[in-house]
CSV table of C-alpha atoms in Angstrom, one decimal:
chain,number,residue,atom,x,y,z
A,27,MET,CA,3.5,-4.1,-8.5
A,28,LYS,CA,-0.4,-2.7,-8.8
A,29,GLU,CA,0.4,0.3,-6.7
A,30,THR,CA,3.5,0.7,-8.7
A,31,ALA,CA,1.7,0.6,-12.0
A,32,TYR,CA,-1.3,2.9,-10.6
A,33,TRP,CA,1.5,5.5,-9.2
A,34,SER,CA,3.8,5.7,-12.6
A,35,TRP,CA,1.0,6.2,-14.4
A,36,PHE,CA,-0.7,9.0,-12.0
A,37,ILE,CA,3.0,10.8,-12.7
A,38,ILE,CA,2.6,10.1,-16.5
A,39,ALA,CA,-0.8,11.5,-16.6
A,40,GLY,CA,0.1,14.7,-14.5
A,41,ILE,CA,3.2,15.2,-16.8
A,42,VAL,CA,0.4,14.9,-20.3
A,43,MET,CA,-1.8,17.2,-18.1
A,44,PHE,CA,1.1,19.4,-17.8
A,45,VAL,CA,1.7,19.5,-21.8
A,46,LEU,CA,-2.0,19.8,-22.7
A,47,LEU,CA,-3.1,22.3,-20.4
A,48,GLY,CA,-0.4,24.4,-21.6
A,49,LEU,CA,-1.8,23.9,-24.7
A,50,HIS,CA,-5.2,25.0,-23.9
A,51,MET,CA,-3.9,28.1,-22.0
A,52,ALA,CA,-2.0,29.0,-25.3
A,53,VAL,CA,-5.0,28.6,-27.4
A,54,MET,CA,-7.9,29.9,-25.0
A,55,HIS,CA,-6.0,32.6,-23.0
A,56,LEU,CA,-3.3,34.0,-25.2
A,57,THR,CA,-5.6,34.7,-28.2
A,58,GLY,CA,-4.2,38.2,-28.3
A,59,PHE,CA,-0.7,37.8,-29.7
A,60,LEU,CA,-0.6,33.9,-30.6
A,61,GLN,CA,-4.1,33.4,-32.4
A,62,LEU,CA,-3.1,29.8,-32.4
A,63,PHE,CA,-6.2,27.5,-34.1
A,64,ASN,CA,-8.4,30.6,-34.2
A,65,PRO,CA,-8.5,30.9,-37.7
A,66,ALA,CA,-11.8,33.3,-37.6
A,67,GLY,CA,-9.8,35.5,-35.1
A,68,GLY,CA,-11.7,37.6,-32.2
A,69,GLU,CA,-12.3,35.3,-29.1
A,70,ALA,CA,-10.9,31.6,-28.7
A,71,ILE,CA,-14.9,31.0,-27.9
A,72,ALA,CA,-16.3,32.3,-30.9
A,73,TRP,CA,-18.6,29.5,-32.5
A,74,GLU,CA,-16.5,29.6,-35.8
A,75,ASN,CA,-13.0,28.7,-33.8
A,76,VAL,CA,-14.8,26.1,-31.7
A,77,VAL,CA,-16.4,24.2,-34.8
A,78,TYR,CA,-12.7,24.5,-36.6
A,79,ARG,CA,-11.0,23.2,-33.5
A,80,GLY,CA,-14.0,20.2,-32.8
A,81,ARG,CA,-13.6,19.2,-36.6
A,82,ASN,CA,-9.7,19.2,-36.4
A,83,MET,CA,-8.2,15.6,-36.0
A,84,PHE,CA,-5.6,16.6,-33.9
A,85,PHE,CA,-8.0,18.7,-31.3
A,86,THR,CA,-10.5,15.4,-31.3
A,87,VAL,CA,-7.3,13.3,-30.4
A,88,THR,CA,-5.7,15.9,-27.8
A,89,TYR,CA,-9.3,16.1,-26.0
A,90,ILE,CA,-9.4,12.3,-25.5
A,91,ILE,CA,-5.9,12.4,-24.2
A,92,LEU,CA,-6.4,15.2,-21.9
A,93,LEU,CA,-9.7,13.7,-21.0
A,94,GLY,CA,-8.0,10.3,-19.8
A,95,ALA,CA,-5.0,11.7,-18.2
A,96,ALA,CA,-7.2,14.3,-16.2
A,97,LEU,CA,-10.0,11.6,-15.0
A,98,TYR,CA,-6.8,9.1,-14.4
A,99,HIS,CA,-5.0,11.7,-12.0
A,100,GLY,CA,-7.8,12.8,-10.4
A,101,PHE,CA,-9.4,9.8,-9.8
A,102,TYR,CA,-6.1,8.7,-8.1
A,103,GLY,CA,-5.8,11.3,-6.2
A,104,LEU,CA,-9.1,10.7,-4.7
A,105,ARG,CA,-8.5,7.1,-4.4
A,106,THR,CA,-5.2,8.3,-2.1
A,107,ILE,CA,-7.4,10.9,0.0
A,108,LEU,CA,-10.3,8.3,0.6
A,109,PHE,CA,-7.6,5.5,1.7
A,110,GLU,CA,-5.9,8.0,4.0
A,111,LEU,CA,-9.4,8.0,6.1
A,112,GLY,CA,-8.5,4.4,7.2
A,113,LEU,CA,-10.6,2.1,5.0
A,114,LYS,CA,-9.6,-1.6,5.3
A,115,GLY,CA,-9.0,-4.1,2.7
A,116,GLN,CA,-12.2,-5.0,1.3
A,117,ALA,CA,-13.6,-1.3,1.4
A,118,GLU,CA,-10.2,-0.3,-0.3
A,119,ARG,CA,-10.7,-2.9,-3.0
A,120,SER,CA,-14.4,-2.1,-3.7
A,121,LEU,CA,-13.4,1.4,-3.6
A,122,THR,CA,-10.8,1.1,-6.6
A,123,VAL,CA,-13.5,-0.6,-8.3
A,124,LEU,CA,-16.1,1.7,-8.3
A,125,LEU,CA,-13.7,4.5,-9.0
A,126,TRP,CA,-12.7,2.7,-12.3
A,127,ILE,CA,-16.1,1.8,-13.3
A,128,VAL,CA,-17.4,5.6,-12.2
A,129,GLY,CA,-14.0,6.7,-14.3
A,130,ILE,CA,-14.6,4.4,-17.5
A,131,ILE,CA,-18.4,5.7,-17.8
A,132,LEU,CA,-17.0,9.4,-17.7
A,133,PHE,CA,-14.6,8.7,-20.4
A,134,CYS,CA,-16.8,7.2,-22.7
A,135,ILE,CA,-19.3,10.4,-22.1
A,136,GLY,CA,-16.5,12.6,-22.7
A,137,THR,CA,-15.2,10.9,-25.8
A,138,TYR,CA,-18.6,10.3,-27.3
A,139,ALA,CA,-18.6,14.3,-27.1
A,140,ALA,CA,-15.1,15.0,-28.8
A,141,ILE,CA,-16.3,12.6,-31.5
A,142,ALA,CA,-19.6,14.4,-31.9
A,143,ALA,CA,-17.9,18.0,-32.1
A,144,ARG,CA,-16.5,16.4,-35.5
A,145,SER,CA,-19.9,17.0,-36.9
A,146,LEU,CA,-20.6,20.0,-35.8
A,147,GLN,CA,-21.5,22.9,-38.2
A,148,THR,CA,-20.5,26.4,-39.1
A,149,VAL,CA,-23.9,27.8,-39.5
A,150,LEU,CA,-26.3,26.7,-37.1
B,21,MET,CA,29.2,41.4,36.8
B,22,GLU,CA,26.9,37.9,36.6
B,23,LYS,CA,28.5,35.8,33.6
B,24,ASP,CA,25.9,34.7,31.1
B,25,THR,CA,27.2,30.6,31.9
B,26,GLU,CA,26.0,31.3,35.4
B,27,LYS,CA,22.7,33.6,35.1
B,28,LYS,CA,19.6,31.8,36.1
B,29,TYR,CA,16.4,31.5,34.4
B,30,GLN,CA,13.0,30.9,35.6
B,31,ILE,CA,11.1,28.7,33.3
B,32,ALA,CA,7.6,27.3,33.5
B,33,VAL,CA,7.4,23.9,31.9
B,34,TYR,CA,4.3,22.7,30.9
B,35,VAL,CA,4.4,18.8,30.8
B,36,ARG,CA,1.6,16.9,29.2
B,37,ARG,CA,0.6,14.3,31.5
B,38,PHE,CA,-1.5,10.9,31.5
B,39,ASP,CA,-2.1,7.8,33.5
B,40,PRO,CA,-4.1,5.7,31.7
B,41,GLU,CA,-5.3,3.9,35.1
B,42,ARG,CA,-6.1,7.2,36.1
B,43,ASP,CA,-6.6,9.6,33.0
B,44,GLU,CA,-9.4,9.7,30.4
B,45,VAL,CA,-7.4,12.2,28.1
B,46,PRO,CA,-4.2,13.9,28.2
B,47,ARG,CA,-3.5,16.9,30.7
B,48,GLN,CA,-1.4,19.5,31.1
B,49,GLN,CA,0.7,20.1,34.3
B,50,ARG,CA,3.2,22.9,35.3
B,51,TYR,CA,6.6,23.0,37.0
B,52,ASP,CA,8.7,26.0,37.6
B,53,LEU,CA,12.3,25.3,36.9
B,54,THR,CA,15.3,27.1,37.4
B,55,VAL,CA,17.7,26.8,34.3
B,56,VAL,CA,21.0,27.9,33.8
B,57,GLN,CA,23.2,27.8,30.5
B,58,GLY,CA,23.8,24.3,28.9
B,59,MET,CA,20.9,22.7,30.9
B,60,THR,CA,19.0,20.1,27.8
B,61,VAL,CA,15.5,19.6,28.1
B,62,LEU,CA,16.1,15.9,29.4
B,63,ASP,CA,18.2,17.8,32.4
B,64,GLY,CA,15.1,19.6,33.3
B,65,LEU,CA,12.9,16.5,33.9
B,66,HIS,CA,15.1,14.9,35.5
B,67,GLU,CA,15.5,18.1,37.6
B,68,ILE,CA,11.6,17.8,38.0
B,69,LYS,CA,11.6,14.2,38.7
B,70,GLN,CA,13.8,14.5,41.6
B,71,ASN,CA,12.7,17.3,43.5
B,72,GLN,CA,9.3,17.9,42.2
B,73,ASP,CA,7.2,15.1,41.0
B,74,PRO,CA,8.9,11.5,41.3
B,75,THR,CA,5.5,10.3,39.1
B,76,LEU,CA,6.8,11.9,36.1
B,77,ALA,CA,7.3,9.2,33.3
B,78,PHE,CA,9.7,9.9,30.6
B,79,ARG,CA,12.3,7.3,28.6
B,80,PHE,CA,15.9,7.9,28.1
B,81,SER,CA,19.2,6.0,28.4
B,82,CYS,CA,22.7,7.5,26.8
B,83,ARG,CA,22.0,11.1,27.4
B,84,MET,CA,24.3,12.1,24.2
B,85,GLY,CA,21.7,11.7,21.2
B,86,VAL,CA,22.8,8.5,20.4
B,87,CYS,CA,20.2,5.7,21.7
B,88,GLY,CA,17.0,7.8,20.3
B,89,SER,CA,15.0,7.0,23.6
B,90,CYS,CA,14.5,10.2,24.9
B,91,ALA,CA,12.6,11.8,21.3
B,92,MET,CA,9.8,14.2,22.7
B,93,LEU,CA,7.4,17.3,21.3
B,94,ILE,CA,9.3,20.0,22.7
B,95,ASN,CA,7.9,23.3,22.1
B,96,GLY,CA,5.7,21.5,19.3
B,97,LYS,CA,8.8,20.3,17.2
B,98,PRO,CA,9.8,16.8,17.6
B,99,ALA,CA,13.2,16.4,19.1
B,100,LEU,CA,15.7,14.7,21.3
B,101,ALA,CA,15.4,15.7,24.9
B,102,CYS,CA,18.8,15.2,25.6
B,103,ASN,CA,20.1,17.1,22.6
B,104,THR,CA,18.0,20.3,23.2
B,105,GLN,CA,19.2,23.0,25.4
B,106,ILE,CA,16.2,24.4,26.8
B,107,LEU,CA,17.3,28.4,26.6
B,108,ASP,CA,18.1,27.3,22.6
B,109,VAL,CA,14.2,27.1,22.7
B,110,THR,CA,13.0,29.6,25.0
B,111,GLN,CA,13.6,31.9,28.1
B,112,SER,CA,10.0,31.6,29.8
B,113,ALA,CA,8.0,28.7,28.8
B,114,LEU,CA,8.7,25.0,27.6
B,115,THR,CA,6.0,22.6,26.7
B,116,VAL,CA,7.2,19.0,26.6
B,117,ALA,CA,4.8,16.5,25.4
B,118,PRO,CA,5.0,12.6,23.8
B,119,LEU,CA,5.3,12.2,20.4
B,120,PRO,CA,2.7,12.5,18.3
B,121,ASN,CA,1.3,9.9,15.9
B,122,PHE,CA,2.0,7.3,18.7
B,123,ASN,CA,0.1,6.0,21.3
B,124,ILE,CA,1.0,7.1,24.6
B,125,ILE,CA,1.8,4.4,27.2
B,126,ARG,CA,2.3,7.0,30.2
B,127,ASP,CA,3.1,10.6,30.3
B,128,LEU,CA,6.0,11.3,27.9
B,129,VAL,CA,6.4,7.9,27.0
B,130,PRO,CA,5.3,6.8,23.5
B,131,ASP,CA,4.7,3.0,22.6
B,132,LEU,CA,7.3,2.5,19.7
B,133,VAL,CA,6.5,-1.1,19.3
B,134,PRO,CA,4.0,-0.8,16.0
B,135,MET,CA,6.8,1.1,14.8
B,136,PHE,CA,9.2,-1.7,15.6
B,137,GLY,CA,7.3,-4.2,14.2
B,138,VAL,CA,6.7,-2.5,10.7
B,139,HIS,CA,11.1,-2.2,10.7
B,140,LYS,CA,11.1,-5.7,11.4
B,141,GLY,CA,8.7,-6.4,8.7
B,142,MET,CA,11.0,-4.6,6.3
B,143,GLN,CA,13.7,-7.4,7.2
B,144,PRO,CA,16.5,-4.7,7.8
B,145,TYR,CA,19.5,-7.1,7.5
B,146,ILE,CA,21.4,-8.5,4.3
B,147,LYS,CA,19.5,-11.3,2.7
B,148,ARG,CA,21.4,-13.1,0.5
B,149,SER,CA,20.1,-16.0,-2.2
B,150,ASP,CA,23.3,-18.1,-1.5
B,151,ALA,CA,22.5,-18.8,1.8
B,152,LYS,CA,25.5,-21.0,2.4
B,153,GLU,CA,28.0,-18.3,1.9
B,154,MET,CA,26.4,-16.1,4.6
B,155,GLU,CA,26.6,-19.1,6.9
B,156,GLU,CA,30.0,-20.4,6.1
B,157,PRO,CA,31.5,-17.4,4.4
B,158,THR,CA,34.5,-18.5,1.9
B,159,GLY,CA,35.3,-14.9,0.9
B,160,GLU,CA,34.3,-11.2,1.2
B,161,PHE,CA,31.5,-9.2,-0.5
B,162,PHE,CA,33.6,-6.5,-2.4
B,163,GLN,CA,31.7,-2.9,-2.1
B,164,SER,CA,33.6,0.0,-3.3
B,165,ALA,CA,33.7,3.5,-1.3
B,166,HIS,CA,31.3,4.9,-3.9
B,167,GLU,CA,28.9,1.8,-3.4
B,168,LEU,CA,29.2,2.6,0.2
B,169,GLU,CA,28.3,6.1,-0.1
B,170,GLU,CA,25.0,5.6,-2.0
B,171,TYR,CA,23.4,4.0,1.6
B,172,LEU,CA,25.9,4.9,4.0
B,173,GLN,CA,23.6,8.0,5.5
B,174,PHE,CA,20.5,6.0,5.8
B,175,THR,CA,23.1,3.8,8.6
B,176,TYR,CA,22.9,6.6,10.9
B,177,CYS,CA,19.3,6.7,11.8
B,178,ILE,CA,19.0,5.8,15.4
B,179,LYS,CA,15.3,4.5,15.1
B,180,CYS,CA,14.1,7.3,17.2
B,181,GLY,CA,10.5,8.1,15.8
B,182,ILE,CA,10.8,11.6,15.3
B,183,CYS,CA,10.5,11.1,11.9
B,184,MET,CA,7.3,9.2,12.1
B,185,ALA,CA,6.3,12.2,14.5
B,186,ALA,CA,7.0,14.9,12.0
B,187,CYS,CA,5.5,13.3,9.0
B,188,PRO,CA,1.9,14.3,7.9
B,189,THR,CA,1.1,11.4,6.3
B,190,MET,CA,1.4,9.6,9.4
B,191,ALA,CA,-1.0,12.0,11.2
B,192,THR,CA,-3.8,11.3,8.6
B,193,ASP,CA,-3.0,7.5,7.7
B,194,ARG,CA,-2.4,5.2,10.7
B,195,GLU,CA,-1.7,2.4,8.0
B,196,TYR,CA,0.9,4.0,6.5
B,197,LEU,CA,4.7,2.3,7.0
B,198,GLY,CA,6.2,5.5,7.8
B,199,PRO,CA,9.9,7.5,6.7
B,200,MET,CA,11.9,5.5,9.0
B,201,PRO,CA,11.1,1.7,7.7
B,202,LEU,CA,10.8,2.6,4.4
B,203,ALA,CA,14.0,4.4,4.7
B,204,GLN,CA,15.7,1.5,6.3
B,205,ALA,CA,14.0,-0.6,3.2
B,206,TYR,CA,15.9,1.6,0.7
B,207,ARG,CA,19.2,1.6,3.1
B,208,TYR,CA,19.3,-2.4,2.5
B,209,ASN,CA,18.1,-2.3,-1.0
B,210,ALA,CA,20.8,0.2,-1.9
B,211,ASP,CA,23.5,-2.1,-0.4
B,212,THR,CA,25.4,-4.2,-2.9
B,213,ARG,CA,26.1,-6.9,-0.8
B,214,ASP,CA,22.2,-7.2,-0.2
B,215,ASP,CA,19.7,-9.7,-2.5
B,216,GLY,CA,16.8,-8.8,-0.8
B,217,ALA,CA,15.2,-6.0,-2.6
B,218,LYS,CA,12.6,-7.9,-4.5
B,219,ASP,CA,11.1,-9.4,-1.3
B,220,ARG,CA,11.0,-5.7,0.3
B,221,LYS,CA,9.5,-4.3,-2.8
B,222,GLU,CA,6.8,-6.6,-2.2
B,223,ILE,CA,6.2,-5.1,1.1
B,224,VAL,CA,6.6,-1.7,0.5
B,225,THR,CA,4.2,-1.6,-2.6
B,226,ARG,CA,1.6,-2.3,-0.9
B,227,ASN,CA,-1.5,0.5,-0.1
B,228,HIS,CA,-0.6,2.6,2.4
B,229,GLY,CA,3.5,2.0,1.3
B,230,VAL,CA,5.9,3.9,-0.3
B,231,PHE,CA,3.4,5.7,-2.3
B,232,SER,CA,1.5,7.1,0.0
B,233,CYS,CA,4.2,9.6,0.7
B,234,HIS,CA,3.8,13.1,-0.3
B,235,TYR,CA,6.6,14.1,-0.2
B,236,ALA,CA,6.3,17.3,2.6
B,237,GLY,CA,10.0,16.6,3.8
B,238,GLU,CA,9.3,16.9,7.5
B,239,CYS,CA,10.9,13.9,8.1
B,240,SER,CA,14.1,15.1,7.2
B,241,ASN,CA,13.6,18.2,8.5
B,242,ALA,CA,13.2,16.8,12.0
B,243,CYS,CA,15.9,13.9,11.8
B,244,PRO,CA,18.3,14.8,14.9
B,245,LYS,CA,21.1,12.6,12.8
B,246,GLY,CA,20.6,14.1,9.5
B,247,VAL,CA,19.1,11.5,7.8
B,248,ASP,CA,17.2,12.2,4.8
B,249,PRO,CA,14.5,9.8,5.0
B,250,ALA,CA,12.4,11.6,2.2
B,251,ARG,CA,15.2,11.5,-0.3
B,252,ALA,CA,15.1,7.9,0.5
B,253,ILE,CA,11.6,7.1,-0.1
B,254,GLN,CA,11.9,9.0,-3.6
B,255,LEU,CA,15.0,6.5,-4.9
B,256,MET,CA,12.6,4.0,-4.2
B,257,LYS,CA,10.0,5.2,-5.9
B,258,LYS,CA,12.6,5.7,-8.6
B,259,ASP,CA,13.6,2.3,-8.6
B,260,LEU,CA,10.3,0.7,-8.3
B,261,VAL,CA,9.0,2.8,-11.4
B,262,ARG,CA,12.5,1.7,-13.1
B,263,ASP,CA,11.5,-1.8,-12.4
B,264,TYR,CA,8.2,-1.2,-13.8
B,265,PHE,CA,9.0,-0.4,-16.9
B,266,LYS,CA,12.0,-2.6,-17.4
B,267,LEU,CA,14.2,0.4,-18.1
B,268,GLY,CA,16.9,-1.8,-16.7
B,269,GLY,CA,19.7,0.1,-14.0
B,270,ALA,CA,19.2,-2.7,-11.4
B,271,ARG,CA,22.6,-3.3,-9.9
B,272,LYS,CA,24.0,-6.4,-9.4
B,273,CYS,CA,24.6,-8.3,-6.4
B,274,ALA,CA,28.1,-8.1,-4.9
B,275,GLN,CA,29.9,-11.5,-5.9
B,276,VAL,CA,32.3,-13.0,-3.0
B,277,HIS,CA,35.8,-12.3,-3.6
B,278,LYS,CA,38.2,-15.3,-2.5
B,279,LEU,CA,41.1,-14.4,-0.6
B,280,PRO,CA,44.5,-15.7,-1.7
B,281,ASP,CA,45.7,-18.6,0.0
B,282,THR,CA,49.1,-16.6,1.3
B,283,ILE,CA,47.0,-14.4,3.1
B,284,GLU,CA,47.4,-15.4,6.7
B,285,ARG,CA,43.8,-15.0,8.3
B,286,LYS,CA,43.4,-14.0,12.1
B,287,GLU,CA,41.1,-16.1,14.0
B,288,LYS,CA,37.6,-14.7,14.3
B,289,ILE,CA,36.7,-13.2,17.6
B,290,ALA,CA,34.6,-15.5,19.9
B,291,ALA,CA,31.4,-13.5,20.5
B,292,PRO,CA,31.0,-12.9,24.6
B,293,ALA,CA,28.7,-14.9,26.8
B,294,TYR,CA,25.5,-13.8,26.9
B,295,THR,CA,24.9,-11.8,30.4
B,296,VAL,CA,21.6,-13.3,31.3
B,297,GLU,CA,20.5,-16.9,30.7
B,298,ARG,CA,18.6,-17.5,27.3
């Protein structure tokens, strides 16, 4: 059942990414008429807007969920591609463990960045 | 004026040949063939073997699209040679090659044994936990017409290997179980008389199993019997995910319906004697 669990969460991660990337697109690229989460107006990547979103709890949680979903979805896809190269039993298990370790390390770094963004200051 | 049915066409037939005792790699050989309307690729190969090259090897049996023996790659597409008319494919050049994604035994004969091995591993038969009832039936397993519809189309599979040849995942991953065995596993899982889904799910959820399918759908496009293996695989994925999240919906196994005593049952027809000694 392990493969069923991997695949089920792979699909769920895809759906989560679809929703959150939609939000990302709306926030970052539809600023012209939506102005969502951009209180300072202008460009979405203006420093004041970035600081506002970085200090907002909703965005902190959203960034972490999106990070986890993207890492899981991407690494599962990479694992599938590598398995199709004809790896055998032990190599497949080792690769799975390696990808879990790399994924968790990247997740920790990204989570640290998302949390650290909460202490950004408007004036440098 | 010459009727269309009598018109003759000169067609160059390029056959991929391979003799493991002589050749290191497959080679292509050209034959010139006179073709009339209605002539199938299998007819053409017989014509070549009879009049031009008796060494040409290919597999066939029923000649009517039922046995699945003559599956091969015809002008780049996997199809049954007995079910494909030459003039439907070309009026100039015809290429014939063995099914891809299989080892070649000789010329147009693929080695289907590994595929049948995987198929056998799927336990493609009705499995019941009440083994005694299977051995000595006391009644019948009731199955509604709707329940029959759930798996009926998958019973039309003739195990020709065309879906395996068309599958892009098979082309890259030789460990992949393949559309035919997976569809047949679903065929029995979906059968209400069967109780062996749990055992089969253990097999299909291993690496290179059901989740390796990328849903290209070529298996269903290529199937000469109109079976939809891609659908079977997706339905099996759905069942597995429902099981994993314990969402319920698992069907109950058909119970034995005892027949009333008043019904007179006919004697069972005796199985015919074996034609060869066992």
